[in-house]
Amino acid sequence: CSTFKVPLSLMAFDQGILKDENTTYKWDGVDRGRPEVNRDTSAADWIKYSVVWYSQRITPQLGPEKIKDYLARLDYGNQNISGGLTNFWLGSSLKISADEQLRFWERFWRGQLPVSQRAADVTRKITYQETSPAGMKLSGKTGSHIYGQEELGWFVGHLEGPKGEYLVVANYSGPALSVPNHFPGTTARGICVDILRELELY
C-alpha cells in the first residue's frame, strides 16, 4: 500500500535519515513521465507528489530489520516486507485493511506511536493538503495501484476545524483506466471529499 509513505516518513525522521521537510534527494535523471517527480525532491514534495523513487532511497538506509521492527511497533498492516526492500509496499507483500488504517491514523494523530515527538510533528506537517472554505483543515495520503485490468485507490486522512475532528478512510476499486497520469488514489480522495461535503463537514 503506497500510503506506507506515512509510516516510512515516521521511521526516517525518527532515525535521523531525514532531518526536516526540506531534506532533498537528487533526481537520478530517469524520466518517470511526471514533471513533478523528474526533479530533485524534498521530503515535503515526496509526500505531496507521492514520489516512489524517494521512498526507494530511504528503505535501503533503514534496512529490513529496522523496517520490520518499526512495522511491528507501529502495528501497521500485515508487516510483510517479503516483496523486496524497494518494492514491498507497491502492490506487493505489504497489505493493510481500512480498519487497520483507521487505528494507525488515530494513534498517529494522538501522538501515541513509538517514535519521537519531532518525527510525528514533521510527518503531520507534510501530510497537510488544504483548508476547506468552512475552515476544515485536511491532511492525508493517497495510495494508488494497478492490478492488470483493475485499479485500487486509497485516501487516508485527518480533518479538523470548526466542525470538529474526524479521521477519514476511503478505498476505491474499479476497472483500470488507460489515461495518462491517472491515479486511483486521487479518485479515492475525490470520493472522500464529496462525501464530507454531503455531510456538511467540509
mmCIF file of C-alpha atoms in Angstrom:
data_model
loop_
_atom_site.group_PDB
_atom_site.id
_atom_site.type_symbol
_atom_site.label_atom_id
_atom_site.label_comp_id
_atom_site.label_asym_id
_atom_site.label_seq_id
_atom_site.Cartn_x
_atom_site.Cartn_y
_atom_site.Cartn_z
ATOM 1 C CA CYS A 1 0.000 0.000 0.000
ATOM 2 C CA SER A 2 1.568 3.294 -1.060
ATOM 3 C CA THR A 3 0.029 5.053 1.944
ATOM 4 C CA PHE A 4 3.085 3.369 3.553
ATOM 5 C CA LYS A 5 4.927 6.643 2.877
ATOM 6 C CA VAL A 6 3.432 7.975 6.133
ATOM 7 C CA PRO A 7 4.910 5.291 8.434
ATOM 8 C CA LEU A 8 8.093 5.413 6.327
ATOM 9 C CA SER A 9 8.310 9.153 6.996
ATOM 10 C CA LEU A 10 7.942 8.493 10.738
ATOM 11 C CA MET A 11 10.751 5.922 10.570
ATOM 12 C CA ALA A 12 13.078 8.154 8.539
ATOM 13 C CA PHE A 13 12.630 11.218 10.772
ATOM 14 C CA ASP A 14 12.887 9.087 13.913
ATOM 15 C CA GLN A 15 16.210 7.637 12.715
ATOM 16 C CA GLY A 16 17.567 10.977 11.512
ATOM 17 C CA ILE A 17 17.768 9.823 7.890
ATOM 18 C CA LEU A 18 15.563 12.799 7.072
ATOM 19 C CA LYS A 19 16.340 15.975 9.037
ATOM 20 C CA ASP A 20 13.287 18.083 8.215
ATOM 21 C CA GLU A 21 10.713 18.705 5.479
ATOM 22 C CA ASN A 22 13.400 20.318 3.278
ATOM 23 C CA THR A 23 15.712 17.270 3.191
ATOM 24 C CA THR A 24 16.263 16.866 -0.550
ATOM 25 C CA TYR A 25 17.434 13.916 -2.626
ATOM 26 C CA LYS A 26 18.928 14.486 -6.068
ATOM 27 C CA TRP A 27 16.930 13.176 -9.030
ATOM 28 C CA ASP A 28 18.673 10.265 -10.794
ATOM 29 C CA GLY A 29 17.774 11.574 -14.259
ATOM 30 C CA VAL A 30 15.350 8.746 -15.060
ATOM 31 C CA ASP A 31 12.226 10.082 -16.799
ATOM 32 C CA ARG A 32 9.200 8.664 -14.994
ATOM 33 C CA GLY A 33 6.659 10.553 -17.077
ATOM 34 C CA ARG A 34 5.695 13.087 -14.388
ATOM 35 C CA PRO A 35 7.383 16.515 -14.278
ATOM 36 C CA GLU A 36 6.759 16.777 -10.531
ATOM 37 C CA VAL A 37 8.873 13.666 -9.844
ATOM 38 C CA ASN A 38 11.505 14.253 -12.549
ATOM 39 C CA ARG A 39 13.455 16.650 -10.349
ATOM 40 C CA ASP A 40 15.335 16.955 -7.082
ATOM 41 C CA THR A 41 12.748 16.298 -4.370
ATOM 42 C CA SER A 42 12.307 17.461 -0.784
ATOM 43 C CA ALA A 43 10.637 15.414 1.942
ATOM 44 C CA ALA A 44 7.569 17.682 1.728
ATOM 45 C CA ASP A 45 7.247 17.132 -2.040
ATOM 46 C CA TRP A 46 7.907 13.400 -1.593
ATOM 47 C CA ILE A 47 4.655 13.104 0.343
ATOM 48 C CA LYS A 48 2.757 15.708 -1.696
ATOM 49 C CA TYR A 49 3.527 14.109 -5.073
ATOM 50 C CA SER A 50 3.934 10.510 -3.890
ATOM 51 C CA VAL A 51 7.473 10.178 -5.254
ATOM 52 C CA VAL A 52 8.288 6.472 -5.299
ATOM 53 C CA TRP A 53 11.998 6.827 -6.039
ATOM 54 C CA TYR A 54 12.398 8.972 -2.882
ATOM 55 C CA SER A 55 10.940 6.144 -0.776
ATOM 56 C CA GLN A 56 13.334 3.748 -2.526
ATOM 57 C CA ARG A 57 16.293 5.845 -1.342
ATOM 58 C CA ILE A 58 15.118 5.637 2.272
ATOM 59 C CA THR A 59 14.255 1.947 2.709
ATOM 60 C CA PRO A 60 17.804 0.629 2.000
ATOM 61 C CA GLN A 61 19.192 3.098 4.560
ATOM 62 C CA LEU A 62 16.800 1.740 7.175
ATOM 63 C CA GLY A 63 17.388 -1.894 6.225
ATOM 64 C CA PRO A 64 14.981 -4.841 6.552
ATOM 65 C CA GLU A 65 15.438 -5.481 10.278
ATOM 66 C CA LYS A 66 14.697 -1.897 11.315
ATOM 67 C CA ILE A 67 11.712 -1.715 8.963
ATOM 68 C CA LYS A 68 10.274 -4.968 10.324
ATOM 69 C CA ASP A 69 10.801 -3.762 13.882
ATOM 70 C CA TYR A 70 9.062 -0.442 13.174
ATOM 71 C CA LEU A 71 6.146 -2.100 11.357
ATOM 72 C CA ALA A 72 5.626 -4.359 14.377
ATOM 73 C CA ARG A 73 5.780 -1.482 16.858
ATOM 74 C CA LEU A 74 3.552 0.709 14.686
ATOM 75 C CA ASP A 75 1.207 -2.276 14.216
ATOM 76 C CA TYR A 76 0.950 -1.408 10.527
ATOM 77 C CA GLY A 77 -0.958 -3.907 8.383
ATOM 78 C CA ASN A 78 0.384 -7.411 7.893
ATOM 79 C CA GLN A 79 4.026 -6.185 8.364
ATOM 80 C CA ASN A 80 5.147 -8.345 5.420
ATOM 81 C CA ILE A 81 8.175 -6.978 3.543
ATOM 82 C CA SER A 82 8.987 -10.170 1.631
ATOM 83 C CA GLY A 83 8.226 -8.397 -1.667
ATOM 84 C CA GLY A 84 11.663 -6.763 -1.585
ATOM 85 C CA LEU A 85 13.276 -3.823 0.187
ATOM 86 C CA THR A 86 12.401 -1.294 -2.536
ATOM 87 C CA ASN A 87 9.045 -2.735 -3.613
ATOM 88 C CA PHE A 88 7.201 -4.452 -0.754
ATOM 89 C CA TRP A 89 4.625 -1.646 -0.407
ATOM 90 C CA LEU A 90 3.997 -1.247 -4.168
ATOM 91 C CA GLY A 91 1.045 -3.594 -4.621
ATOM 92 C CA SER A 92 3.254 -6.368 -3.267
ATOM 93 C CA SER A 93 3.535 -8.122 0.091
ATOM 94 C CA LEU A 94 2.578 -5.290 2.488
ATOM 95 C CA LYS A 95 -1.213 -5.231 2.951
ATOM 96 C CA ILE A 96 -3.462 -3.193 5.208
ATOM 97 C CA SER A 97 -7.216 -3.030 5.777
ATOM 98 C CA ALA A 98 -9.368 0.073 6.172
ATOM 99 C CA ASP A 99 -9.866 -0.705 9.875
ATOM 100 C CA GLU A 100 -6.106 -1.048 10.370
ATOM 101 C CA GLN A 101 -5.547 2.266 8.568
ATOM 102 C CA LEU A 102 -8.058 3.926 10.884
ATOM 103 C CA ARG A 103 -6.370 2.560 14.016
ATOM 104 C CA PHE A 104 -2.935 3.607 12.775
ATOM 105 C CA TRP A 105 -4.046 7.158 11.914
ATOM 106 C CA GLU A 106 -5.814 7.523 15.243
ATOM 107 C CA ARG A 107 -2.592 6.701 17.117
ATOM 108 C CA PHE A 108 -0.602 8.900 14.692
ATOM 109 C CA TRP A 109 -2.736 11.994 15.342
ATOM 110 C CA ARG A 110 -2.996 11.374 19.088
ATOM 111 C CA GLY A 111 0.767 11.131 19.427
ATOM 112 C CA GLN A 112 0.572 7.520 20.606
ATOM 113 C CA LEU A 113 3.095 5.954 18.200
ATOM 114 C CA PRO A 114 6.527 4.805 19.440
ATOM 115 C CA VAL A 115 8.512 7.467 17.563
ATOM 116 C CA SER A 116 9.955 10.821 18.606
ATOM 117 C CA GLN A 117 7.680 13.829 19.003
ATOM 118 C CA ARG A 118 9.605 15.566 16.222
ATOM 119 C CA ALA A 119 9.148 12.641 13.805
ATOM 120 C CA ALA A 120 5.403 12.734 14.413
ATOM 121 C CA ASP A 121 5.188 16.540 14.201
ATOM 122 C CA VAL A 122 7.095 16.871 10.917
ATOM 123 C CA THR A 123 5.183 13.973 9.339
ATOM 124 C CA ARG A 124 1.875 15.538 10.321
ATOM 125 C CA LYS A 125 3.091 18.841 8.848
ATOM 126 C CA ILE A 126 3.964 17.367 5.443
ATOM 127 C CA THR A 127 0.681 15.446 5.134
ATOM 128 C CA TYR A 128 -1.286 18.745 5.178
ATOM 129 C CA GLN A 129 -3.280 19.135 1.966
ATOM 130 C CA GLU A 130 -5.684 22.066 2.136
ATOM 131 C CA THR A 131 -8.173 24.018 4.225
ATOM 132 C CA SER A 132 -11.798 23.940 3.063
ATOM 133 C CA PRO A 133 -13.971 27.072 2.666
ATOM 134 C CA ALA A 134 -15.549 26.113 6.011
ATOM 135 C CA GLY A 135 -12.131 26.245 7.675
ATOM 136 C CA MET A 136 -11.665 22.474 7.924
ATOM 137 C CA LYS A 137 -8.004 21.502 7.676
ATOM 138 C CA LEU A 138 -7.461 18.308 5.652
ATOM 139 C CA SER A 139 -4.299 16.232 5.963
ATOM 140 C CA GLY A 140 -3.820 12.848 4.370
ATOM 141 C CA LYS A 141 -2.156 10.493 1.926
ATOM 142 C CA THR A 142 -3.351 8.867 -1.280
ATOM 143 C CA GLY A 143 -2.367 5.391 -2.458
ATOM 144 C CA SER A 144 -2.634 4.010 -5.990
ATOM 145 C CA HIS A 145 -2.164 0.558 -7.525
ATOM 146 C CA ILE A 146 -2.996 -1.005 -10.870
ATOM 147 C CA TYR A 147 -3.555 -4.782 -10.881
ATOM 148 C CA GLY A 148 -3.874 -5.880 -14.503
ATOM 149 C CA GLN A 149 -7.324 -4.655 -15.551
ATOM 150 C CA GLU A 150 -8.262 -3.435 -12.057
ATOM 151 C CA GLU A 151 -7.203 -0.368 -10.108
ATOM 152 C CA LEU A 152 -7.206 0.315 -6.397
ATOM 153 C CA GLY A 153 -7.134 3.710 -4.711
ATOM 154 C CA TRP A 154 -6.765 4.779 -1.083
ATOM 155 C CA PHE A 155 -7.198 8.034 0.737
ATOM 156 C CA VAL A 156 -6.463 8.102 4.454
ATOM 157 C CA GLY A 157 -6.571 11.308 6.404
ATOM 158 C CA HIS A 158 -7.442 13.648 9.238
ATOM 159 C CA LEU A 159 -9.923 16.516 9.212
ATOM 160 C CA GLU A 160 -10.087 19.188 11.886
ATOM 161 C CA GLY A 161 -11.665 22.605 12.316
ATOM 162 C CA PRO A 162 -14.819 24.423 13.408
ATOM 163 C CA LYS A 163 -16.987 21.393 12.597
ATOM 164 C CA GLY A 164 -14.969 19.013 14.769
ATOM 165 C CA GLU A 165 -12.231 16.437 14.321
ATOM 166 C CA TYR A 166 -12.545 13.345 12.135
ATOM 167 C CA LEU A 167 -10.479 10.535 10.667
ATOM 168 C CA VAL A 168 -11.320 9.504 7.102
ATOM 169 C CA VAL A 169 -10.528 6.332 5.176
ATOM 170 C CA ALA A 170 -11.684 5.797 1.593
ATOM 171 C CA ASN A 171 -10.905 2.744 -0.522
ATOM 172 C CA TYR A 172 -11.861 2.739 -4.214
ATOM 173 C CA SER A 173 -11.614 -0.048 -6.789
ATOM 174 C CA GLY A 174 -12.743 -0.325 -10.381
ATOM 175 C CA PRO A 175 -11.663 -1.077 -13.959
ATOM 176 C CA ALA A 176 -8.210 0.304 -14.746
ATOM 177 C CA LEU A 177 -8.356 3.450 -16.875
ATOM 178 C CA SER A 178 -5.700 3.863 -19.556
ATOM 179 C CA VAL A 179 -5.437 7.616 -19.052
ATOM 180 C CA PRO A 180 -2.020 9.318 -18.777
ATOM 181 C CA ASN A 181 -1.142 10.277 -15.202
ATOM 182 C CA HIS A 182 -4.406 8.886 -13.833
ATOM 183 C CA PHE A 183 -4.063 7.845 -10.190
ATOM 184 C CA PRO A 184 -6.780 5.828 -8.394
ATOM 185 C CA GLY A 185 -5.721 7.435 -5.118
ATOM 186 C CA THR A 186 -6.799 10.807 -6.498
ATOM 187 C CA THR A 187 -10.199 9.270 -7.318
ATOM 188 C CA ALA A 188 -10.459 7.927 -3.755
ATOM 189 C CA ARG A 189 -9.615 11.361 -2.370
ATOM 190 C CA GLY A 190 -12.267 12.977 -4.568
ATOM 191 C CA ILE A 191 -14.895 10.472 -3.394
ATOM 192 C CA CYS A 192 -13.923 11.117 0.226
ATOM 193 C CA VAL A 193 -14.158 14.915 -0.118
ATOM 194 C CA ASP A 194 -17.510 14.597 -1.934
ATOM 195 C CA ILE A 195 -18.887 12.549 0.983
ATOM 196 C CA LEU A 196 -17.547 15.071 3.503
ATOM 197 C CA ARG A 197 -19.287 17.862 1.568
ATOM 198 C CA GLU A 198 -22.547 15.906 1.509
ATOM 199 C CA LEU A 199 -22.258 15.517 5.277
ATOM 200 C CA GLU A 200 -21.602 19.282 5.524
ATOM 201 C CA LEU A 201 -18.253 18.610 7.175
ATOM 202 C CA TYR A 202 -16.139 20.339 4.507
#
